[in-house]
mmCIF file of C-alpha atoms and ligand atoms in Angstrom:
data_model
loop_
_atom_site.group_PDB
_atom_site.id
_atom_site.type_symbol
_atom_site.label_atom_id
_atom_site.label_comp_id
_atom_site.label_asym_id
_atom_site.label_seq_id
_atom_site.Cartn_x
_atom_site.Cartn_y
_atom_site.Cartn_z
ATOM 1 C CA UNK A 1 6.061 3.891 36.472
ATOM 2 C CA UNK A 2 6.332 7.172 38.736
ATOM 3 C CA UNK A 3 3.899 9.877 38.575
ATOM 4 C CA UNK A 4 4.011 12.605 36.225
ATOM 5 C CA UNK A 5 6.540 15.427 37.744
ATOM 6 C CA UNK A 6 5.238 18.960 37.489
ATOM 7 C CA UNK A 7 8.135 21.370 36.626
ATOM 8 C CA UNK A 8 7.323 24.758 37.753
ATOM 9 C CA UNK A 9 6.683 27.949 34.896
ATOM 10 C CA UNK A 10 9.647 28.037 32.584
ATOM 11 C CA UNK A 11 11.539 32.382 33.778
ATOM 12 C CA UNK A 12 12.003 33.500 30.106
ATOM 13 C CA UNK A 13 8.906 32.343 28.288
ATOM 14 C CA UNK A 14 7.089 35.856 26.734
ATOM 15 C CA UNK A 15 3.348 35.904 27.425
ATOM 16 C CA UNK A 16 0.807 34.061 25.690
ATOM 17 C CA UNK A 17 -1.252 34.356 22.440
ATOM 18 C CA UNK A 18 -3.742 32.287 23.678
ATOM 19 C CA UNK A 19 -3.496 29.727 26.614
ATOM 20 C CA UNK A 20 -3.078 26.701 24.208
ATOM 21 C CA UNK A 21 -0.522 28.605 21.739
ATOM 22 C CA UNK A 22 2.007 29.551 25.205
ATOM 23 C CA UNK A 23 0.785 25.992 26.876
ATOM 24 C CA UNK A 24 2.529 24.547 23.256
ATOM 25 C CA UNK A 25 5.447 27.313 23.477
ATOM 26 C CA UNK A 26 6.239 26.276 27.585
ATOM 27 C CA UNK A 27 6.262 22.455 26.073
ATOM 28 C CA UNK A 28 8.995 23.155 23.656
ATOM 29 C CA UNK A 29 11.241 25.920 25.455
ATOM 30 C CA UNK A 30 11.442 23.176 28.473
ATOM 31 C CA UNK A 31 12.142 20.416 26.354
ATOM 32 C CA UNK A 32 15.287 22.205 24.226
ATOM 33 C CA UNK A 33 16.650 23.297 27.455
ATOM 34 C CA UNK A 34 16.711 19.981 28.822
ATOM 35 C CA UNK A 35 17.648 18.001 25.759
ATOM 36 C CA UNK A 36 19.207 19.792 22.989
ATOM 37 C CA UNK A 37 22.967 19.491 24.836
ATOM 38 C CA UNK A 38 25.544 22.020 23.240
ATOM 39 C CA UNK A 39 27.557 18.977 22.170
ATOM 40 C CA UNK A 40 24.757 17.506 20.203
ATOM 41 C CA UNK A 41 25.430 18.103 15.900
ATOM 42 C CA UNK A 42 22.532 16.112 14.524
ATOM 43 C CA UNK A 43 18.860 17.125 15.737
ATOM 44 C CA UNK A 44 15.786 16.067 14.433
ATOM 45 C CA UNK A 45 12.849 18.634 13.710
ATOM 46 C CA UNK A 46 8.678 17.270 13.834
ATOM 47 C CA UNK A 47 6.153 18.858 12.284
ATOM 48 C CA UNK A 48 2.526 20.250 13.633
ATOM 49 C CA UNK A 49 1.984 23.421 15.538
ATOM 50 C CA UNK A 50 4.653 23.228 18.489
ATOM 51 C CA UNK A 51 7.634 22.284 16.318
ATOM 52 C CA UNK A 52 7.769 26.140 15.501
ATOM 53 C CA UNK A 53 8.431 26.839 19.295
ATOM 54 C CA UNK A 54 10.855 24.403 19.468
ATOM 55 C CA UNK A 55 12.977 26.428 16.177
ATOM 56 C CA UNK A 56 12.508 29.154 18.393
ATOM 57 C CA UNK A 57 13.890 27.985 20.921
ATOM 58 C CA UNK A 58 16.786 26.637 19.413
ATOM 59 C CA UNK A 59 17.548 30.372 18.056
ATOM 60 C CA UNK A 60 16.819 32.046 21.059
ATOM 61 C CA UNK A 61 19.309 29.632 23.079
ATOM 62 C CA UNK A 62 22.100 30.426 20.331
ATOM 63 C CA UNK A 63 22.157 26.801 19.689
ATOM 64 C CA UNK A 64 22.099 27.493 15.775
ATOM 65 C CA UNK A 65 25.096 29.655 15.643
ATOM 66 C CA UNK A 66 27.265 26.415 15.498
ATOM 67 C CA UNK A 67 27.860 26.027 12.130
ATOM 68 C CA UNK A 68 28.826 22.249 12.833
ATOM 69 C CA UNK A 69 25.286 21.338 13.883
ATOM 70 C CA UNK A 70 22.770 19.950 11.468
ATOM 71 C CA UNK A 71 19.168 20.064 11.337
ATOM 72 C CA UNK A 72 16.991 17.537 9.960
ATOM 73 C CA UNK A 73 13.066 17.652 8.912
ATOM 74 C CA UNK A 74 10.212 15.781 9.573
ATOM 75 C CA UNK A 75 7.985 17.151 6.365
ATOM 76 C CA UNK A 76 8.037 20.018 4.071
ATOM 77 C CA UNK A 77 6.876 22.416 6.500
ATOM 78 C CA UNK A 78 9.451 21.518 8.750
ATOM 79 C CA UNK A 79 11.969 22.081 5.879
ATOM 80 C CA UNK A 80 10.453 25.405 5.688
ATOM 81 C CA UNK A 81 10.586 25.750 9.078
ATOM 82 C CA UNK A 82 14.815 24.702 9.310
ATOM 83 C CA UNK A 83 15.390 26.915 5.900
ATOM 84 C CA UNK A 84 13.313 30.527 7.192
ATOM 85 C CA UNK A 85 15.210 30.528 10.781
ATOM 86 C CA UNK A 86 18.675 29.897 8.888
ATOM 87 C CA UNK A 87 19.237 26.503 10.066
ATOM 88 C CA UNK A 88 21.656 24.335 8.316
ATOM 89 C CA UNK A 89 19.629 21.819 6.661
ATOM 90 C CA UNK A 90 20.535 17.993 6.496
ATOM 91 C CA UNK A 91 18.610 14.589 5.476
ATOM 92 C CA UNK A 92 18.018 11.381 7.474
ATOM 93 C CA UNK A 93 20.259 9.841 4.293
ATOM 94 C CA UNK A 94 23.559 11.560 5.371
ATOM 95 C CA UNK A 95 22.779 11.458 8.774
ATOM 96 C CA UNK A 96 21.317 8.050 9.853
ATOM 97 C CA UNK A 97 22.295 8.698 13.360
ATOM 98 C CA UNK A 98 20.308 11.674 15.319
ATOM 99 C CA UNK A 99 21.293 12.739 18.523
ATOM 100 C CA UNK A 100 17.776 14.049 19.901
ATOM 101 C CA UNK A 101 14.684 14.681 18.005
ATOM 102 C CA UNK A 102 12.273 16.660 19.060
ATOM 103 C CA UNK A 103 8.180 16.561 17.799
ATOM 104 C CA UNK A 104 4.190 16.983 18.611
ATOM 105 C CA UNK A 105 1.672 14.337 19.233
ATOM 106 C CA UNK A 106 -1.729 14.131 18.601
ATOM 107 C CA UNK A 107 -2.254 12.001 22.198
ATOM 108 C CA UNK A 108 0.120 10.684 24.506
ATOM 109 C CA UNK A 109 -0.618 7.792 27.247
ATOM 110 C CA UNK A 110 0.402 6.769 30.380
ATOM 111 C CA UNK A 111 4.069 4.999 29.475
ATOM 112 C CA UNK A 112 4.582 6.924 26.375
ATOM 113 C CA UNK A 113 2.766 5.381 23.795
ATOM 114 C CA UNK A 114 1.641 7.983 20.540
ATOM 115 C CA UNK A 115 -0.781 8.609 18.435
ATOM 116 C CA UNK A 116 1.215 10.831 15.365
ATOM 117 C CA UNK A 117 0.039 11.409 11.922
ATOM 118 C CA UNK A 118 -2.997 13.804 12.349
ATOM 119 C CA UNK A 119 -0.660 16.050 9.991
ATOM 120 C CA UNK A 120 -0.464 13.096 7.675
ATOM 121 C CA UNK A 121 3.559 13.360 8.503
ATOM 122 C CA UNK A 122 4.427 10.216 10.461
ATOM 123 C CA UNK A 123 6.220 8.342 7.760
ATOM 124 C CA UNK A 124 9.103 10.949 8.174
ATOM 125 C CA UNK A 125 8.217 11.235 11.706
ATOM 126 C CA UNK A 126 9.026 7.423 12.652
ATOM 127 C CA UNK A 127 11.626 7.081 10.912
ATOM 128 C CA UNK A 128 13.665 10.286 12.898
ATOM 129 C CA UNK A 129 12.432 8.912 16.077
ATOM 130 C CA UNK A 130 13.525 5.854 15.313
ATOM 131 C CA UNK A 131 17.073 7.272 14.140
ATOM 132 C CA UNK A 132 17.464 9.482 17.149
ATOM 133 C CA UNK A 133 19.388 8.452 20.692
ATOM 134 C CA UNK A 134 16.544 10.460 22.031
ATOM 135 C CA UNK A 135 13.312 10.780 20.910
ATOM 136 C CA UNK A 136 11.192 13.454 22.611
ATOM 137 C CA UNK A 137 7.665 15.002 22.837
ATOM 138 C CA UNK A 138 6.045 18.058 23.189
ATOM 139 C CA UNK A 139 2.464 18.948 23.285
ATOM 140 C CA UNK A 140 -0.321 21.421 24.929
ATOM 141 C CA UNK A 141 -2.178 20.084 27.891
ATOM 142 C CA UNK A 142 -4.973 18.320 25.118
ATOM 143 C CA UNK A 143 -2.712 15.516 24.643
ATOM 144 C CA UNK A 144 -1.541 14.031 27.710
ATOM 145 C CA UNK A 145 -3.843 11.530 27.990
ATOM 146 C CA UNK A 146 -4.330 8.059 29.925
ATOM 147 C CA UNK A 147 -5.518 5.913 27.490
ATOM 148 C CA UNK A 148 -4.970 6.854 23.412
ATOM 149 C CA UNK A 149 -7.711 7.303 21.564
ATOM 150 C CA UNK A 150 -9.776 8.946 24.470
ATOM 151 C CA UNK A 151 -9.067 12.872 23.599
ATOM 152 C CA UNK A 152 -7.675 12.151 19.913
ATOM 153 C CA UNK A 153 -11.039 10.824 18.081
ATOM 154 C CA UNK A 154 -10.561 10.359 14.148
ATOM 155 C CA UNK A 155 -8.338 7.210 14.821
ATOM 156 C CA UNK A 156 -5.447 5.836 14.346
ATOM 157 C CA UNK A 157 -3.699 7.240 10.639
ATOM 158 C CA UNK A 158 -2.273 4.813 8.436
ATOM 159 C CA UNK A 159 -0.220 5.712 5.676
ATOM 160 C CA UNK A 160 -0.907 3.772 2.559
ATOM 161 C CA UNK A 161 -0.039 3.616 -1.023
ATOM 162 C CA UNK A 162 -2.272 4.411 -3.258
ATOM 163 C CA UNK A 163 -3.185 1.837 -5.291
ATOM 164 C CA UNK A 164 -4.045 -0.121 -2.202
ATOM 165 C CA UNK A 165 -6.238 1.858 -0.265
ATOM 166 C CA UNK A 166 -9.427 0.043 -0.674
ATOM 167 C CA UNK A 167 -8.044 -3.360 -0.094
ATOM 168 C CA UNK A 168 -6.392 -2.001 3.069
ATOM 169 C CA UNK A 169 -9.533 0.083 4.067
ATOM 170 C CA UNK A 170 -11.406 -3.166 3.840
ATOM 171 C CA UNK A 171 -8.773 -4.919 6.005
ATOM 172 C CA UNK A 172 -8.360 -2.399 8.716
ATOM 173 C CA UNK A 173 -12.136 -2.463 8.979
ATOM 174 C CA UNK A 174 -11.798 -6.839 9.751
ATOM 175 C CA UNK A 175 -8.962 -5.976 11.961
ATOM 176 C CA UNK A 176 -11.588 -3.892 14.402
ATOM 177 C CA UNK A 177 -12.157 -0.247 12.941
ATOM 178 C CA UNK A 178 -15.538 -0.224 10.789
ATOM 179 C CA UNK A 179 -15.529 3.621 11.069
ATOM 180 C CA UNK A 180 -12.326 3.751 8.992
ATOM 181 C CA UNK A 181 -12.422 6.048 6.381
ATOM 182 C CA UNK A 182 -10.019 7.512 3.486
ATOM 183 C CA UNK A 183 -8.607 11.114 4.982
ATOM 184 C CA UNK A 184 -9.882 13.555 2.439
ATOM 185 C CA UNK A 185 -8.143 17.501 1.678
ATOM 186 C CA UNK A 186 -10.173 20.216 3.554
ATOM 187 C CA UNK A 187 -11.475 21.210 0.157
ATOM 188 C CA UNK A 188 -13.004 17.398 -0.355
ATOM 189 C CA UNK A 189 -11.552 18.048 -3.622
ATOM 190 C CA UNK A 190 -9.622 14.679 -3.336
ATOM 191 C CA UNK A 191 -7.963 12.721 -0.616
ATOM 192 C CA UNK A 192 -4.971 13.786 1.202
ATOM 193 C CA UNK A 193 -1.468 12.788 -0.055
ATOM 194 C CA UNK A 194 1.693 13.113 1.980
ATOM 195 C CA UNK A 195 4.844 14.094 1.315
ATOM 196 C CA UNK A 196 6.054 10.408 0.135
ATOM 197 C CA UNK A 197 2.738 10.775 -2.386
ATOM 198 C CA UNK A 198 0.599 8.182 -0.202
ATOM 199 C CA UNK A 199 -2.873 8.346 1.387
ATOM 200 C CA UNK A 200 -4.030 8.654 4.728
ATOM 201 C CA UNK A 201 -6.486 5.851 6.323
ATOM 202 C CA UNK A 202 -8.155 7.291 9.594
ATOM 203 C CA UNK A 203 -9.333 4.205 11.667
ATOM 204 C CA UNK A 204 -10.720 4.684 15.118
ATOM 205 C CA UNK A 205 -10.598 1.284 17.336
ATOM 206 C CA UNK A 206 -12.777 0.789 20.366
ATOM 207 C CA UNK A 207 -11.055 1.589 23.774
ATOM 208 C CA UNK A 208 -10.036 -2.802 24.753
ATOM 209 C CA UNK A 209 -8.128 -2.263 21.748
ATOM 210 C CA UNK A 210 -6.595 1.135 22.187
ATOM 211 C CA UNK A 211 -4.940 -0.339 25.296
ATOM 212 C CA UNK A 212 -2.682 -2.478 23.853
ATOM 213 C CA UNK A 213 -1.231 -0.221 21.089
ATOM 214 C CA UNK A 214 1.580 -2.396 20.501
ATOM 215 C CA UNK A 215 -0.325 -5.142 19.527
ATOM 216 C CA UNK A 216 -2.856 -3.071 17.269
ATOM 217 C CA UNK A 217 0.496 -1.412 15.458
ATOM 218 C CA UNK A 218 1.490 -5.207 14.893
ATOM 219 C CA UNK A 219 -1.649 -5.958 13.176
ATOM 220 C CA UNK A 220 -1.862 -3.081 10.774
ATOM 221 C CA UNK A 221 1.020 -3.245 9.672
ATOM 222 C CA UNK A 222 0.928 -6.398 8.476
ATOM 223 C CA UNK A 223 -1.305 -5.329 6.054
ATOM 224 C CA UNK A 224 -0.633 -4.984 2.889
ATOM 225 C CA UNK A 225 -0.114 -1.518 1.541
ATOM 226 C CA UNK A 226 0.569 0.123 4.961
ATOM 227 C CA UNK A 227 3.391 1.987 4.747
ATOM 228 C CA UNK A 228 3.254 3.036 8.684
ATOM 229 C CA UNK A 229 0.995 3.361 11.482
ATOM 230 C CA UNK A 230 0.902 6.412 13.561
ATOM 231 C CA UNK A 231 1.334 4.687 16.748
ATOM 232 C CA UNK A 232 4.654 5.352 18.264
ATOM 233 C CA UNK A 233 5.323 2.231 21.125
ATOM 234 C CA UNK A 234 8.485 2.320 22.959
ATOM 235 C CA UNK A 235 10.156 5.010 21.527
ATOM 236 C CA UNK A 236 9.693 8.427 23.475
ATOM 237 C CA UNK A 237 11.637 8.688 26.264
ATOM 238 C CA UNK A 238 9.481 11.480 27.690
ATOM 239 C CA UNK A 239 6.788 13.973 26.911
ATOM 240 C CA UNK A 240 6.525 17.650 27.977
ATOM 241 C CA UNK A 241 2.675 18.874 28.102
ATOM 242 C CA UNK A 242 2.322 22.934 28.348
ATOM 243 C CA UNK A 243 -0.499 23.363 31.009
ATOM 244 C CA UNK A 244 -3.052 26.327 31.364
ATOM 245 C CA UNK A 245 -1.290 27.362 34.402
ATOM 246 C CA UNK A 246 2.171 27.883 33.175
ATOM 247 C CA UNK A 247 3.656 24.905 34.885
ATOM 248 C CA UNK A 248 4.984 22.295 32.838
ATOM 249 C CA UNK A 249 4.248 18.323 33.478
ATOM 250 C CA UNK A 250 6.947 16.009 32.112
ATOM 251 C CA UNK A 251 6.336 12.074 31.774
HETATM 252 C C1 ABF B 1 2.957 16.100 14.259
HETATM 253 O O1 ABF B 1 2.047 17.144 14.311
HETATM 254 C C2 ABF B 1 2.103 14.932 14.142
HETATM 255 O O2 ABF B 1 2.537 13.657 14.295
HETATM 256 C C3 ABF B 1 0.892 15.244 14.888
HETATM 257 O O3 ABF B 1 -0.093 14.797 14.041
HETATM 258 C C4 ABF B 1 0.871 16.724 14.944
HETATM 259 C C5 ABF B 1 0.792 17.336 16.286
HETATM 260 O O4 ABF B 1 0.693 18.662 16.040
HETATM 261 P P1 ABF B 1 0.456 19.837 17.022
HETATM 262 O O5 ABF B 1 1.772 20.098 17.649
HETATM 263 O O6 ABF B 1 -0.018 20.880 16.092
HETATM 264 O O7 ABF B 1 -0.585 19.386 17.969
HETATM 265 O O8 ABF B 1 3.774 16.094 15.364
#
């Protein structure tokens, strides 16, 4: 494809927290001016750490004063996020058909290809890309990346039910990830469940494999007990990374 384009520094963004917080913030303001059109009723929310930029946007841009238009979350804290800025809420079960959604990434590669589910959220998250015209993505600088796997280390998360973790684990370590390992809450008081009451498998896979991320979402999800794979193939149709100097690169 063509090279990366480098938009120069959004006029209006405020000045940074830190350089990754505004890098995340210049990611998201760029993206809703570009894609959230004022005809557009259905938009899709993500979850992680630049979402909230993205709701701020949205306000900021009077796009939420249209009581027509209809919000719809990725995860509870996006529902948070939708319900505390006054949004009007909807679900992916009324509204099937999205007109843009907007979320993070934990990596990004050279033609668009994901890694999602470091917040253990990409259950939700797939299935409003999937439902969206327009799927987009916006990250800090950390995540554009050439090949996946390379900046984003604890692997590739799976999202698996709970009674079939081990058999899985076991599995995903034939299909090439040894290191894979049952994601466990920050207080190692248990493992972590997501919103859909699952567990998260985090299964790093050596770089020969990374590069074909199509082929490696194939094979685990064929296993049984995955409920999804955090690799999004095919489905962004472009990716806004914040950069340290206030300029904006957009593939
Ligand atoms: C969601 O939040 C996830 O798919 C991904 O794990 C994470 C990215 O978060 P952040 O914007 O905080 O980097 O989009």
């Amino acid at each position: 494809g063509s090279p990366p384009a480098l938009i120069p520094p959004h006029p209006k963004v405020p000045p940074p927290t830190t350089v990754i917080e505004a890098s995340k913030r210049l990611a998201a303001w760029t993206a809703v001016d570009r894609h959230v059109l004022p005809e557009y009723k259905v938009i899709g929310i993500g979850s992680g750490s630049t979402v909230p930029y993205v709701v701020e946007r949205i306000v900021s841009q009077g796009l939420a004063r249209n009581k027509d238009r209809v919000f719809i979350p990725t995860s509870f804290q996006s529902k948070e996020l939708i319900v505390s800025a006054q949004l009007l809420l909807g679900d992916v079960d009324q509204y099937p058909v999205i007109d843009v959604t907007i979320d993070g990434a934990d990596e990004v590669d050279e033609t668009l290809n994901c890694i999602k589910g470091g917040g253990a959220c990409h259950l939700r998250e797939k299935v409003l890309a999937e439902a969206a015209d327009t799927f987009i993505v916006v990250a800090d600088y950390r995540k554009n990346s050439d090949v996946l796997g390379k900046n984003f280390k604890q692997g590739v998360p799976i999202e698996v039910a709970q009674f079939a973790y081990a058999k899985v684990l076991q599995n995903v370590h034939l299909v090439g990830s040894p290191g894979a390992t049952l994601r466990m809450a920050k207080s190692k008081a248990g493992p972590v469940v997501t919103d859909n009451g699952n567990f998260v498998i985090d299964a790093p896979f050596p770089e020969e494999m990374m590069r074909d991320p199509y082929t490696l979402l194939t094979r685990i999800k064929m296993l049984t007990g995955v409920v999804e794979v955090g690799l999004f193939c095919h489905m962004a149709k472009a990716a806004y990374f914040g950069n340290q100097d206030g300029s904006v690169t957009v593939k």
